[in-house]
Coordinates of C-alpha atoms in Angstrom, one line a residue:
Chain A
M1 CA 0.0 0.0 0.0
D2 CA 1.5 3.4 -0.9
T3 CA 1.7 6.4 1.4
M4 CA -1.3 8.1 -0.2
E5 CA -3.5 5.1 0.3
T6 CA -2.5 4.6 3.9
L7 CA -3.1 8.4 4.5
N8 CA -6.5 8.1 2.9
G9 CA -7.4 5.3 5.4
I10 CA -6.2 7.5 8.3
F11 CA -8.3 10.5 7.1
R12 CA -11.4 8.3 6.8
E13 CA -10.9 6.9 10.3
V14 CA -10.1 10.2 12.1
F15 CA -12.9 12.2 10.4
D16 CA -15.3 9.3 10.6
D17 CA -16.1 9.6 6.9
P18 CA -15.7 6.6 4.6
S19 CA -16.3 8.6 1.5
I20 CA -13.1 10.7 1.7
I21 CA -10.9 10.3 -1.4
L22 CA -7.7 12.2 -1.1
K23 CA -5.8 13.7 -4.0
R24 CA -2.5 15.5 -4.0
E25 CA -4.3 18.8 -4.4
T26 CA -6.7 18.3 -1.5
T27 CA -6.4 21.1 1.1
A28 CA -7.7 21.3 4.6
D29 CA -10.7 23.5 4.7
D30 CA -10.8 25.5 7.8
I31 CA -11.2 22.5 10.1
D32 CA -8.9 23.8 12.9
E33 CA -11.4 25.2 15.3
W34 CA -11.1 26.0 19.0
D35 CA -13.3 23.0 19.9
S36 CA -11.8 20.7 17.2
L37 CA -9.6 17.8 18.1
S38 CA -9.6 16.4 14.6
H39 CA -6.4 18.1 13.5
I40 CA -4.3 16.9 16.4
N41 CA -5.9 13.4 16.2
L42 CA -4.9 13.3 12.6
V43 CA -1.3 14.3 13.4
I44 CA -1.1 11.6 16.1
A45 CA -2.6 8.9 13.9
V46 CA -0.2 9.7 11.1
E47 CA 2.8 9.7 13.4
T48 CA 1.8 6.3 14.9
K49 CA 1.0 4.6 11.6
F50 CA 4.2 5.7 9.9
N51 CA 6.3 5.6 13.1
I52 CA 7.6 9.2 12.5
R53 CA 7.7 12.4 14.5
F54 CA 6.8 15.8 13.1
A55 CA 8.7 18.9 14.4
L56 CA 6.9 22.0 15.5
G57 CA 6.2 24.2 12.6
E58 CA 6.7 21.5 9.9
L59 CA 3.0 21.0 9.4
Q60 CA 2.1 24.8 9.2
T61 CA 4.0 25.1 6.0
L62 CA 2.2 22.3 4.2
K63 CA -0.1 23.6 1.4
N64 CA -1.9 20.4 0.5
V65 CA -2.1 16.6 0.9
G66 CA 0.6 16.1 -1.7
E67 CA 3.1 18.1 0.3
M68 CA 2.1 16.0 3.4
V69 CA 2.8 12.8 1.5
D70 CA 6.2 14.1 0.4
L71 CA 7.1 15.1 4.0
I72 CA 6.0 11.7 5.3
E73 CA 8.1 9.8 2.7
K74 CA 11.1 12.0 3.4
K75 CA 10.8 11.2 7.1
I76 CA 10.4 7.4 6.5
R77 CA 13.5 7.4 4.3
K78 CA 15.6 9.0 7.1
Chain B
M1 CA -5.7 61.4 17.7
T2 CA -9.0 59.7 17.9
F3 CA -11.4 59.0 14.9
Y4 CA -14.0 61.5 16.2
S5 CA -11.7 64.3 17.3
L6 CA -11.8 67.7 15.5
E7 CA -8.1 67.2 14.5
F8 CA -9.0 64.0 12.7
F9 CA -11.7 65.7 10.6
L10 CA -9.0 68.1 9.4
F11 CA -6.3 65.4 9.1
L12 CA -8.2 62.8 7.1
P13 CA -9.3 65.0 4.1
L14 CA -5.8 66.6 4.0
V15 CA -4.0 63.2 3.9
F16 CA -6.5 61.9 1.3
I17 CA -6.0 64.9 -1.0
I18 CA -2.2 64.7 -0.8
Y19 CA -2.3 61.0 -1.2
H20 CA -4.7 61.2 -4.2
Y21 CA -2.6 63.8 -6.0
S22 CA 0.8 62.3 -5.2
G23 CA 2.8 60.3 -7.7
D24 CA 2.9 56.5 -7.4
R25 CA 6.4 56.6 -6.1
V26 CA 5.7 58.7 -3.0
R27 CA 2.2 57.6 -2.1
R28 CA 3.4 55.0 0.4
L29 CA 5.7 57.5 2.0
V30 CA 2.8 60.0 2.3
L31 CA 0.7 57.3 4.1
L32 CA 3.7 56.4 6.3
L33 CA 4.4 60.0 7.3
A34 CA 0.7 60.5 7.9
S35 CA 0.6 57.4 10.2
V36 CA 3.6 58.6 12.2
C37 CA 2.0 62.1 12.6
F38 CA -1.3 60.5 13.6
Y39 CA 0.5 58.5 16.3
A40 CA 2.7 61.4 17.4
A41 CA -0.4 63.6 17.8
F42 CA -0.9 61.9 21.2
R43 CA 2.2 63.8 22.3
L44 CA 3.6 60.7 23.9
P45 CA 7.2 60.2 22.5
H46 CA 7.6 56.8 24.1
L47 CA 4.8 55.4 21.8
V48 CA 6.6 56.6 18.6
L49 CA 9.9 55.3 20.0
A50 CA 8.2 51.9 20.6
L51 CA 6.9 51.9 17.0
V52 CA 10.3 52.8 15.6
C53 CA 12.0 50.0 17.6
V54 CA 9.4 47.3 16.6
V55 CA 9.5 48.3 12.9
S56 CA 13.3 48.4 12.7
V57 CA 14.0 45.3 14.6
S58 CA 11.3 43.2 12.8
Y59 CA 12.5 44.5 9.4
V60 CA 16.2 43.5 10.0
I61 CA 15.3 40.2 11.7
G62 CA 13.0 39.3 8.8
L63 CA 15.7 39.9 6.2
R64 CA 18.3 38.0 8.3
I65 CA 16.1 35.0 8.7
D66 CA 15.3 35.0 5.0
A67 CA 19.0 35.2 4.1
S68 CA 20.1 32.5 6.5
S69 CA 20.1 28.8 5.6
T70 CA 21.5 27.3 8.8
P71 CA 18.6 25.9 11.0
G72 CA 20.3 26.9 14.3
R73 CA 20.9 30.5 13.1
R74 CA 17.4 30.8 11.8
I75 CA 15.8 29.7 15.1
G76 CA 18.2 31.9 17.1
L77 CA 17.1 34.9 15.0
L78 CA 13.5 33.9 15.4
W79 CA 13.8 34.0 19.2
L80 CA 15.8 37.2 19.1
G81 CA 13.0 38.9 17.1
I82 CA 10.3 37.5 19.4
G83 CA 12.3 38.5 22.5
A84 CA 13.0 42.0 21.3
N85 CA 9.4 42.7 20.4
L86 CA 8.1 41.3 23.7
L87 CA 10.7 43.4 25.6
V88 CA 9.2 46.6 24.0
L89 CA 5.7 45.4 25.0
I90 CA 6.8 44.6 28.5
A91 CA 8.6 47.9 28.9
V92 CA 5.7 50.0 27.8
K93 CA 2.8 48.0 29.2
Y94 CA 3.7 45.5 32.0
L95 CA 6.6 47.0 33.9
P96 CA 4.6 48.7 36.7
F97 CA 2.5 45.5 37.2
I98 CA 5.6 43.3 37.3
V99 CA 7.4 45.6 39.8
A100 CA 4.3 45.8 42.0
C101 CA 3.9 42.0 42.0
L102 CA 7.7 41.5 42.8
N103 CA 7.5 44.1 45.6
T104 CA 4.4 42.4 47.2
L105 CA 6.2 39.1 47.0
A106 CA 9.4 40.6 48.5
S107 CA 7.5 42.1 51.4
K108 CA 5.5 38.9 52.1
L109 CA 8.8 36.9 52.2
S110 CA 10.4 39.7 54.3
W111 CA 13.3 40.1 51.9
G112 CA 13.7 43.7 52.9
V113 CA 14.3 44.9 49.4
S114 CA 11.9 46.8 47.1
L115 CA 12.2 47.9 43.5
P116 CA 11.6 51.6 42.6
E117 CA 8.0 52.0 41.2
S118 CA 7.9 52.1 37.4
P119 CA 5.9 54.9 35.8
L120 CA 2.5 53.9 34.3
L121 CA 2.7 54.5 30.6
V122 CA 0.0 54.9 28.1
S123 CA 0.3 51.9 25.7
I124 CA -2.3 52.7 23.0
G125 CA -1.6 50.6 19.9
V126 CA 1.6 48.9 21.1
S127 CA 0.0 45.4 21.8
Y128 CA -1.5 45.5 18.3
F129 CA 1.6 46.3 16.3
V130 CA 3.8 44.1 18.4
F131 CA 1.4 41.1 17.7
Q132 CA 1.4 42.0 14.0
A133 CA 5.3 42.1 14.0
L134 CA 5.5 38.8 15.8
S135 CA 3.2 37.1 13.2
Y136 CA 5.4 38.5 10.4
I137 CA 8.7 37.2 12.0
I138 CA 7.1 33.7 12.6
D139 CA 5.7 33.6 9.1
V140 CA 9.1 34.5 7.6
Y141 CA 10.7 31.8 9.7
L142 CA 8.1 29.2 8.7
K143 CA 8.7 30.3 5.1
T144 CA 5.0 31.0 4.6
E145 CA 5.9 34.6 3.8
A146 CA 8.9 36.1 2.2
A147 CA 10.7 38.9 4.0
E148 CA 9.8 42.4 2.8
R149 CA 12.8 44.3 1.4
D150 CA 11.1 47.7 0.9
F151 CA 11.5 49.4 4.3
V152 CA 8.8 52.1 3.6
L153 CA 6.3 49.4 2.6
F154 CA 7.1 47.3 5.7
A155 CA 6.9 50.2 8.1
L156 CA 3.6 51.2 6.6
Y157 CA 2.3 47.6 7.0
L158 CA 2.9 47.9 10.7
S159 CA 1.9 51.5 11.2
F160 CA -1.0 52.1 8.7
F161 CA -3.0 54.6 10.8
P162 CA -6.5 53.3 10.4
K163 CA -5.5 50.1 12.2
L164 CA -2.6 51.4 14.3
L165 CA -4.4 52.0 17.6
Q166 CA -6.8 49.2 17.9
G167 CA -6.3 46.7 15.1
P168 CA -7.5 44.7 13.2
I169 CA -4.3 42.7 13.7
E170 CA -3.6 42.2 10.0
R171 CA -1.6 39.3 8.5
T172 CA 1.2 40.0 6.1
A173 CA -0.6 38.1 3.3
D174 CA -3.8 40.1 3.8
L175 CA -2.4 43.6 4.0
L176 CA 1.1 43.9 2.4
P177 CA -0.1 43.0 -1.2
Q178 CA -2.9 45.6 -0.9
L179 CA -0.4 48.3 0.2
R180 CA 2.0 47.2 -2.6
A181 CA -0.7 47.4 -5.3
P182 CA -0.9 50.6 -7.4
Y183 CA -3.5 53.1 -6.1
E184 CA -6.8 53.3 -7.9
F185 CA -9.6 55.8 -7.0
R186 CA -12.9 54.0 -6.9
Y187 CA -15.9 56.2 -6.1
D188 CA -18.1 53.3 -4.9
V189 CA -15.4 52.1 -2.5
V190 CA -14.8 55.6 -1.1
R191 CA -18.6 56.1 -0.7
S192 CA -19.1 52.8 1.1
G193 CA -16.1 53.6 3.3
L194 CA -17.6 57.0 4.3
L195 CA -20.9 55.3 5.1
L196 CA -19.2 52.6 7.1
F197 CA -17.2 55.2 9.0
T198 CA -20.4 57.1 9.9
W199 CA -22.2 53.9 10.9
G200 CA -19.3 53.0 13.2
M201 CA -19.4 56.5 14.7
F202 CA -23.2 56.1 15.3
K203 CA -22.6 52.8 17.0
K204 CA -19.9 54.3 19.2
L205 CA -21.3 57.7 20.1
V206 CA -25.0 57.2 20.1
V207 CA -25.3 53.7 21.4
A208 CA -22.1 52.4 23.2
D209 CA -21.4 55.7 25.0
R210 CA -25.1 56.0 26.0
L211 CA -25.1 52.5 27.4
A212 CA -21.8 53.4 29.2
L213 CA -23.7 56.2 31.2
Y214 CA -25.8 53.5 32.9
V215 CA -23.1 50.9 33.2
N216 CA -20.5 53.3 34.6
M217 CA -22.8 54.6 37.3
V218 CA -23.8 51.1 38.4
Y219 CA -20.2 49.6 38.2
A220 CA -18.8 52.7 40.1
D221 CA -20.8 51.8 43.2
V222 CA -21.6 48.1 43.1
H223 CA -22.4 47.9 46.9
G224 CA -24.9 50.7 46.6
N225 CA -26.9 49.0 43.8
S226 CA -29.5 46.2 43.8
G227 CA -28.8 42.8 42.3
T228 CA -31.2 43.6 39.4
A229 CA -29.3 46.8 38.6
L230 CA -26.0 44.8 38.6
L231 CA -27.5 42.2 36.3
L232 CA -28.9 44.8 33.9
A233 CA -25.7 46.8 33.9
T234 CA -23.7 43.6 33.1
Y235 CA -26.0 42.7 30.1
L236 CA -25.8 46.3 28.9
Y237 CA -22.0 46.3 29.3
A238 CA -21.9 43.2 26.9
F239 CA -23.5 45.4 24.3
Q240 CA -21.6 48.5 25.1
L241 CA -18.3 46.7 24.6
L242 CA -19.5 45.1 21.4
L243 CA -20.7 48.3 19.9
D244 CA -17.7 50.3 21.2
F245 CA -15.2 47.9 19.6
S246 CA -17.2 47.0 16.4
G247 CA -18.0 50.7 16.0
Y248 CA -14.3 51.5 16.1
T249 CA -13.6 48.6 13.7
D250 CA -16.2 49.9 11.2
M251 CA -14.6 53.4 11.4
A252 CA -11.1 51.9 10.8
R253 CA -12.3 49.9 7.9
G254 CA -14.2 52.9 6.5
V255 CA -11.1 55.1 6.7
A256 CA -8.9 52.4 5.1
R257 CA -11.4 52.1 2.1
L258 CA -10.6 55.8 1.2
F259 CA -7.2 54.4 0.2
N260 CA -8.7 51.4 -1.4
I261 CA -7.5 49.1 1.4
N262 CA -9.8 46.4 2.8
L263 CA -9.2 45.6 6.4
T264 CA -10.3 42.4 8.2
Q265 CA -13.8 42.1 9.6
N266 CA -13.4 41.7 13.3
F267 CA -17.0 40.7 14.4
N268 CA -19.7 38.4 13.2
A269 CA -22.7 38.6 15.5
P270 CA -20.7 37.2 18.5
Y271 CA -23.7 37.1 20.8
L272 CA -25.5 34.6 18.5
A273 CA -22.7 32.1 19.1
T274 CA -23.9 28.6 20.2
S275 CA -20.7 27.8 22.2
V276 CA -17.8 29.6 23.8
A277 CA -15.6 28.2 21.0
D278 CA -18.1 29.6 18.5
F279 CA -18.0 32.9 20.3
W280 CA -14.2 33.1 19.7
R281 CA -14.8 32.5 16.0
R282 CA -17.0 35.6 16.0
W283 CA -15.5 38.0 18.5
H284 CA -12.3 40.0 17.8
I285 CA -11.6 37.6 14.9
S286 CA -8.2 39.0 13.9
F287 CA -7.0 38.5 17.5
S288 CA -8.6 35.1 18.0
R289 CA -7.1 33.8 14.7
W290 CA -3.7 35.1 15.9
I291 CA -3.8 33.3 19.3
L292 CA -5.2 30.2 17.6
D293 CA -2.3 30.1 15.0
Y294 CA 0.6 31.3 17.1
I295 CA -0.1 30.1 20.6
F296 CA -2.8 27.4 20.7
K297 CA -1.6 25.3 17.7
P298 CA 2.1 25.1 18.7
L299 CA 1.1 24.3 22.3
Q300 CA -1.4 21.7 21.2
M301 CA 1.3 20.1 19.0
S302 CA 3.8 20.2 21.8
F303 CA 1.4 18.6 24.3
R304 CA 0.0 16.0 21.8
D305 CA 1.4 13.1 23.7
W306 CA -0.9 14.0 26.7
G307 CA -4.1 13.2 24.7
T308 CA -7.2 15.2 25.4
F309 CA -5.6 16.7 28.5
G310 CA -2.9 18.2 26.2
T311 CA -5.5 20.1 24.2
A312 CA -7.4 21.2 27.3
F313 CA -4.2 22.5 28.8
A314 CA -3.2 24.2 25.6
L315 CA -6.5 26.0 25.6
F316 CA -6.1 27.1 29.2
V317 CA -2.6 28.5 28.6
T318 CA -3.7 30.2 25.4
F319 CA -6.5 32.1 27.1
L320 CA -4.3 33.0 30.0
V321 CA -2.0 34.7 27.5
S322 CA -5.1 36.3 26.0
G323 CA -6.1 37.7 29.4
I324 CA -2.6 39.1 30.0
W325 CA -2.5 40.6 26.5
H326 CA -5.6 42.7 27.4
G327 CA -3.9 44.3 30.3
A328 CA -1.8 44.1 33.4
S329 CA -4.5 43.4 36.0
W330 CA -5.9 40.4 37.7
G331 CA -9.4 41.1 36.4
F332 CA -8.1 40.4 32.8
V333 CA -6.2 37.4 33.9
I334 CA -9.3 35.9 35.6
W335 CA -11.3 36.8 32.5
G336 CA -8.9 34.9 30.3
L337 CA -8.6 32.0 32.6
L338 CA -12.4 31.6 32.7
H339 CA -12.6 31.5 28.9
G340 CA -9.7 28.9 29.0
L341 CA -11.6 26.9 31.6
F342 CA -14.9 26.9 29.6
L343 CA -13.1 25.8 26.4
A344 CA -11.0 23.2 28.3
V345 CA -14.1 21.7 29.9
S346 CA -15.9 21.7 26.5
V347 CA -13.2 19.4 25.1
Y348 CA -14.2 16.8 27.7
Y349 CA -17.9 17.6 27.5
R350 CA -18.1 17.4 23.7
P351 CA -18.7 13.6 23.3
W352 CA -21.4 13.8 26.0
K353 CA -23.1 16.9 24.4
K354 CA -24.3 15.0 21.4
R355 CA -25.6 12.1 23.5
L356 CA -27.4 14.5 25.8
Y357 CA -29.2 16.3 23.0
K358 CA -30.1 13.0 21.3
A359 CA -31.5 11.5 24.5
T360 CA -33.6 14.6 25.2
G361 CA -34.8 14.8 21.6
L362 CA -33.4 18.3 21.2
Q363 CA -30.8 17.4 18.6
G364 CA -31.0 19.6 15.6
T365 CA -34.1 21.5 16.8
W366 CA -34.4 25.3 17.0
L367 CA -34.9 24.9 20.8
Q368 CA -31.4 23.4 21.0
Q369 CA -30.1 26.4 19.1
I370 CA -31.8 28.9 21.4
W371 CA -30.8 27.1 24.5
Q372 CA -27.1 27.0 23.4
T373 CA -27.2 30.7 22.4
V374 CA -28.7 31.7 25.7
V375 CA -26.3 29.6 27.8
T376 CA -23.2 30.9 25.8
F377 CA -24.3 34.5 26.1
N378 CA -24.7 34.2 29.9
L379 CA -21.3 32.5 30.2
V380 CA -19.7 35.3 28.3
C381 CA -21.5 37.9 30.3
F382 CA -20.3 36.2 33.5
T383 CA -16.7 36.6 32.3
W384 CA -17.3 40.3 31.3
V385 CA -18.0 41.0 35.0
F386 CA -14.3 40.4 35.7
F387 CA -13.3 42.3 32.6
R388 CA -15.2 45.4 33.6
A389 CA -15.3 45.6 37.4
A390 CA -12.9 48.0 39.1
S391 CA -11.4 45.3 41.3
I392 CA -11.6 41.6 41.9
S393 CA -13.6 42.2 45.2
D394 CA -16.1 44.3 43.2
A395 CA -16.4 41.5 40.6
W396 CA -16.9 38.9 43.3
Y397 CA -19.6 41.0 45.0
I398 CA -21.4 41.3 41.7
V399 CA -21.4 37.6 40.8
T400 CA -22.5 36.7 44.3
H401 CA -25.3 39.4 44.5
V402 CA -26.9 39.5 41.0
F403 CA -29.8 37.3 42.1
S404 CA -30.0 38.7 45.6
D405 CA -33.3 40.5 44.9
I406 CA -34.6 38.4 42.0
V407 CA -37.7 37.4 44.0
S408 CA -38.7 40.9 44.6
V409 CA -38.5 41.7 40.9
F410 CA -41.5 39.5 40.3
S411 CA -43.4 40.1 43.5
H412 CA -42.7 43.8 44.5
G413 CA -41.8 45.6 41.4
G414 CA -38.1 45.3 42.0
F415 CA -37.3 46.6 38.5
S416 CA -38.3 50.1 39.4
Q417 CA -36.0 49.7 42.4
A418 CA -33.2 48.8 40.0
F419 CA -33.8 52.0 38.1
Q420 CA -33.9 54.1 41.2
L421 CA -30.7 52.7 42.7
G422 CA -29.0 52.4 39.3
A423 CA -29.1 55.5 37.2
G424 CA -32.8 56.3 36.9
K425 CA -35.4 55.0 34.5
T426 CA -34.9 57.8 31.9
K427 CA -31.2 57.0 31.5
F428 CA -31.9 53.4 31.3
L429 CA -34.6 53.8 28.6
Q430 CA -32.4 56.3 26.7
S431 CA -29.8 53.5 26.6
L432 CA -32.3 50.9 25.4
I433 CA -33.9 52.7 22.5
P434 CA -30.8 53.3 20.4
L435 CA -29.5 49.8 21.3
S436 CA -32.7 48.2 20.0
A437 CA -32.5 50.4 16.9
V438 CA -28.9 49.5 16.1
L439 CA -29.4 45.8 16.7
L440 CA -32.4 45.8 14.3
L441 CA -30.5 47.9 11.8
S442 CA -27.6 45.5 12.0
L443 CA -29.9 42.6 11.1
V444 CA -31.3 44.3 8.0
K445 CA -28.2 46.4 7.0
D446 CA -26.6 43.8 4.8
K447 CA -29.9 42.9 3.2
V448 CA -30.8 46.4 2.2
D449 CA -28.4 47.8 -0.3
L450 CA -28.6 51.5 0.5
F451 CA -26.6 52.5 -2.6
A452 CA -29.2 50.9 -4.8
R453 CA -32.0 53.1 -3.3
P454 CA -33.3 56.3 -4.8
F455 CA -31.5 59.6 -4.2
W456 CA -34.0 60.9 -1.6
F457 CA -33.9 57.7 0.4
R458 CA -30.1 57.5 0.5
W459 CA -29.6 61.2 1.5
G460 CA -32.5 60.9 4.0
A461 CA -30.6 58.1 5.6
Y462 CA -27.2 59.9 5.6
Y463 CA -28.8 63.0 7.2
L464 CA -30.6 61.0 9.8
L465 CA -27.4 59.2 10.8
V466 CA -25.5 62.5 11.1
Y467 CA -28.3 64.2 12.9
L468 CA -28.5 61.3 15.4
I469 CA -24.7 61.4 16.0
L470 CA -24.8 65.2 16.5
Y471 CA -27.9 65.4 18.7
Q472 CA -28.1 62.1 20.4
G473 CA -24.5 61.1 20.6
V474 CA -22.7 61.4 23.9
I475 CA -19.9 63.8 22.8
T476 CA -17.3 64.7 25.3
S477 CA -13.7 65.7 25.0
K478 CA -12.7 62.8 27.2
A479 CA -14.4 60.0 25.3
T480 CA -12.2 57.1 24.2
F481 CA -12.6 53.5 23.0
V482 CA -12.5 50.7 25.5
Y483 CA -10.1 48.6 23.5
F484 CA -7.6 51.5 23.3
Q485 CA -6.2 50.5 26.7
F486 CA -5.2 47.1 25.4

């Protein structure tokens, strides 16, 4: 299973929405709300699944899902 | 200089004319010089000095971060920039409070030393441009923004006079490109700006300041007023603050439109929020986005291994900072902590909320909406007590006495007692009439396009607005905006 497919599975699980189909161009609509835990749950789920650790500020610079996939793959290779 | 002072009514047309007839190359310089004059008109040299320090330091740090490729050096510069900006803020705003706290601690611990008292300085505007400078430095560090090389443009971004004193706290990506774009005179934008400015002035002078007459009298003597008067004054304060601050924001946005600049909208019917989190998406939006992005998110990320507690704790700390940002007093700290507490509790309560509404059959009904709005409004008003009261003991007296005579309200006409002990029925009613009018007008304002109406209707509305400001407005030489002090 490639990174994109695995990530798609995580998104579906965290957002509790089996219809999610990720593309490289997919961007986060303003989901980061004061009462929202989904963003941090997503980060934790991705870190656990790929056994990686994001540094502070690394995620803020990502513009879309494609860049997230690239970052994950770069971290796995390290 | 305030937006409704006589000087401003001479200053603004003059700046506009010079700006309009200047060549493209000097236009930004005209606005920058106008902004410095606007700030210097307070005749408080330390304010201009603080602005110069923040602009110069942030400009240089931004360029250095951009030019540096070593991660260690970049982070060092980031912290240097943050530290230098915070130092300016502390020096202007927090030094007397810190010194007083240290002296109290020293005397309690019998250290036998005390620091000399620090002079209390006026800090109008400083918190706003320091926060804007911090967001710029962090964005350059994160590479979400490029460092600005044009010094005049950068200085103007931080000091643009319509938003200098009280925000909105503009992001680099929102304001810099607009300031960089060539000037274009657009009659419809200028006209809508002038109307927005006048509407803001109406909200401030006719409604907020009239409400303040009642609120100030009651809050000046909390022990001498009945519980009902305290309750009414607290509810009215909620609206006074909203109209004072949103009135200012409308005026700022209106002035900016004269130069074809669109500033961020700071309010979106905050008292219709259905949760405290929702309230923070609607109240002082430019500020809440700032603390969300630059304090809450990094903290939440750092505490992520602690699970739900991590998020709750991050919220708590974020709103503590928000309280301190508003001012160096325990009332603001408690106000911030209460919001942090409400949001932290809501993180745990969230899974139960859905079940509760489902079990009671309220899920998705209008009753649920009304219930949530009423509860949220009351929670917010509860926190305003600490925000407004002159001291913590006054605030505590209010929250423990608001219902002290609630029975007599229904049985012995306690409402009239509230008026007598408060500020009199006439003053109270004088506050309520314009308030109701402005709330009603706010609801229909966006639906009725005034500029699409016939000539006589438009000009009738303009004259009515100006007449009300001049004859019903509370115009004094000492009037100021509540949020100036932050």
